[in-house]
C-alpha atoms as a printed R data frame, in Angstrom:
   type eleno elety resid chain resno      x      y       z
1  ATOM     1    CA   UNK     A     1 -0.059  0.118   0.059
2  ATOM     2    CA   UNK     A     2  1.308  3.351  -1.090
3  ATOM     3    CA   UNK     A     3  1.048  6.173   1.417
4  ATOM     4    CA   UNK     A     4  1.123  9.796  -0.676
5  ATOM     5    CA   UNK     A     5  2.306 12.844   1.503
6  ATOM     6    CA   UNK     A     6  2.823 16.479   0.121
7  ATOM     7    CA   UNK     A     7  3.357 18.561   3.461
8  ATOM     8    CA   UNK     A     8  5.529 17.996   6.552
9  ATOM     9    CA   UNK     A     9  2.589 17.344   8.786
10 ATOM    10    CA   UNK     A    10  1.718 14.407   6.569
11 ATOM    11    CA   UNK     A    11  5.191 12.782   6.192
12 ATOM    12    CA   UNK     A    12  5.496 13.016   9.869
13 ATOM    13    CA   UNK     A    13  2.370 11.386  10.598
14 ATOM    14    CA   UNK     A    14  2.945  8.523   8.076
15 ATOM    15    CA   UNK     A    15  6.373  7.810   9.715
16 ATOM    16    CA   UNK     A    16  4.864  7.919  13.342
17 ATOM    17    CA   UNK     A    17  2.240  5.733  12.318
18 ATOM    18    CA   UNK     A    18  4.617  3.069  10.835
19 ATOM    19    CA   UNK     A    19  3.191  2.859   7.334
20 ATOM    20    CA   UNK     A    20  5.614  1.464   4.532
21 ATOM    21    CA   UNK     A    21  5.326  2.749   1.048
22 ATOM    22    CA   UNK     A    22  5.905  6.633   1.575
23 ATOM    23    CA   UNK     A    23  5.928  8.662  -1.409
24 ATOM    24    CA   UNK     A    24  6.333 12.270  -1.412
25 ATOM    25    CA   UNK     A    25  4.775 14.174  -4.106
26 ATOM    26    CA   UNK     A    26  4.865 17.881  -3.075
27 ATOM    27    CA   UNK     A    27  5.075 21.110  -4.840
28 ATOM    28    CA   UNK     A    28  8.835 22.461  -6.111
29 ATOM    29    CA   UNK     A    29  8.654 25.156  -3.652
30 ATOM    30    CA   UNK     A    30  8.170 22.953  -0.570
31 ATOM    31    CA   UNK     A    31 11.131 21.288   1.452
32 ATOM    32    CA   UNK     A    32 10.286 18.390   3.444
33 ATOM    33    CA   UNK     A    33 12.610 16.947   6.329
34 ATOM    34    CA   UNK     A    34 13.334 13.270   6.911
35 ATOM    35    CA   UNK     A    35 14.967 12.238   9.899
36 ATOM    36    CA   UNK     A    36 15.991  8.810  11.461
37 ATOM    37    CA   UNK     A    37 15.744  5.506   9.921
38 ATOM    38    CA   UNK     A    38 12.897  6.426   7.541
39 ATOM    39    CA   UNK     A    39 12.483  5.128   4.023
40 ATOM    40    CA   UNK     A    40 10.607  7.296   1.466
41 ATOM    41    CA   UNK     A    41 10.262  7.789  -2.459
42 ATOM    42    CA   UNK     A    42 10.382 11.381  -3.838
43 ATOM    43    CA   UNK     A    43  8.594 11.812  -6.888
44 ATOM    44    CA   UNK     A    44  7.888 14.869  -9.359
45 ATOM    45    CA   UNK     A    45  9.677 18.065  -8.319
46 ATOM    46    CA   UNK     A    46  9.749 17.326  -4.893
47 ATOM    47    CA   UNK     A    47 12.732 18.420  -2.421
48 ATOM    48    CA   UNK     A    48 13.761 16.473   0.535
49 ATOM    49    CA   UNK     A    49 16.450 17.160   3.015
50 ATOM    50    CA   UNK     A    50 17.476 13.885   4.659
51 ATOM    51    CA   UNK     A    51 19.342 13.029   7.809
52 ATOM    52    CA   UNK     A    52 20.382 10.145   9.868
53 ATOM    53    CA   UNK     A    53 20.087  6.493   8.381
54 ATOM    54    CA   UNK     A    54 17.061  7.516   6.074
55 ATOM    55    CA   UNK     A    55 16.891  6.144   2.806
56 ATOM    56    CA   UNK     A    56 15.383  8.305  -0.161
57 ATOM    57    CA   UNK     A    57 14.551  6.893  -3.882
58 ATOM    58    CA   UNK     A    58 14.403 10.213  -5.976
59 ATOM    59    CA   UNK     A    59 12.321 10.277  -9.167
60 ATOM    60    CA   UNK     A    60 11.565 12.720 -11.783
61 ATOM    61    CA   UNK     A    61 13.003 15.867 -11.139
62 ATOM    62    CA   UNK     A    62 13.310 15.662  -7.334
63 ATOM    63    CA   UNK     A    63 15.990 17.280  -5.428
64 ATOM    64    CA   UNK     A    64 17.554 15.586  -2.607
65 ATOM    65    CA   UNK     A    65 20.013 17.016  -0.166
66 ATOM    66    CA   UNK     A    66 21.334 14.284   2.215
67 ATOM    67    CA   UNK     A    67 23.650 14.470   5.109
68 ATOM    68    CA   UNK     A    68 24.963 11.886   7.864
69 ATOM    69    CA   UNK     A    69 24.505  8.576   6.934
70 ATOM    70    CA   UNK     A    70 21.560  8.942   4.571
71 ATOM    71    CA   UNK     A    71 21.258  6.612   1.618
72 ATOM    72    CA   UNK     A    72 19.865  7.899  -1.964
73 ATOM    73    CA   UNK     A    73 18.960  5.946  -4.818
74 ATOM    74    CA   UNK     A    74 18.745  8.799  -7.914
75 ATOM    75    CA   UNK     A    75 16.612  7.901 -10.930
76 ATOM    76    CA   UNK     A    76 15.607  9.683 -14.228
77 ATOM    77    CA   UNK     A    77 16.643 13.503 -13.990
78 ATOM    78    CA   UNK     A    78 16.923 13.526 -10.023
79 ATOM    79    CA   UNK     A    79 19.353 15.900  -8.301
80 ATOM    80    CA   UNK     A    80 21.313 14.921  -5.168
81 ATOM    81    CA   UNK     A    81 23.618 16.929  -2.867
82 ATOM    82    CA   UNK     A    82 25.594 14.524  -0.947
83 ATOM    83    CA   UNK     A    83 27.278 15.417   2.460
84 ATOM    84    CA   UNK     A    84 29.194 13.661   5.409
85 ATOM    85    CA   UNK     A    85 28.684  9.964   5.039
86 ATOM    86    CA   UNK     A    86 25.838  9.822   2.519
87 ATOM    87    CA   UNK     A    87 26.053  6.934  -0.091
88 ATOM    88    CA   UNK     A    88 24.359  7.903  -3.424
89 ATOM    89    CA   UNK     A    89 23.467  5.284  -6.601
90 ATOM    90    CA   UNK     A    90 22.741  7.493  -9.777
91 ATOM    91    CA   UNK     A    91 21.102  6.132 -12.547
92 ATOM    92    CA   UNK     A    92 19.807  7.527 -15.976
93 ATOM    93    CA   UNK     A    93 20.408 11.309 -16.207
94 ATOM    94    CA   UNK     A    94 20.811 12.041 -12.476
95 ATOM    95    CA   UNK     A    95 23.166 14.642 -11.166
96 ATOM    96    CA   UNK     A    96 24.858 14.265  -8.033
97 ATOM    97    CA   UNK     A    97 27.183 16.780  -6.182
98 ATOM    98    CA   UNK     A    98 29.172 15.122  -3.421
């Protein structure tokens, strides 16, 4: 089952309730923060800041900035900025700044 979120409040509630299959599809002007050992997909033009042991799959034109021990898989035309001990796997036409 997929849980679609577009706001920080929806993301936090989905993580807190322990649902799997969280998909972020938010407007390009909105940044969402992902902390801890959470796992999400970012689609469309979503913007995600990832911290801790979180894992993000970036699709479409999404933009992910990852710190600490995050893990990012970038697909299609996604853009990833990786800091600290972040691990990134880039596929397609993804752009990574490490």
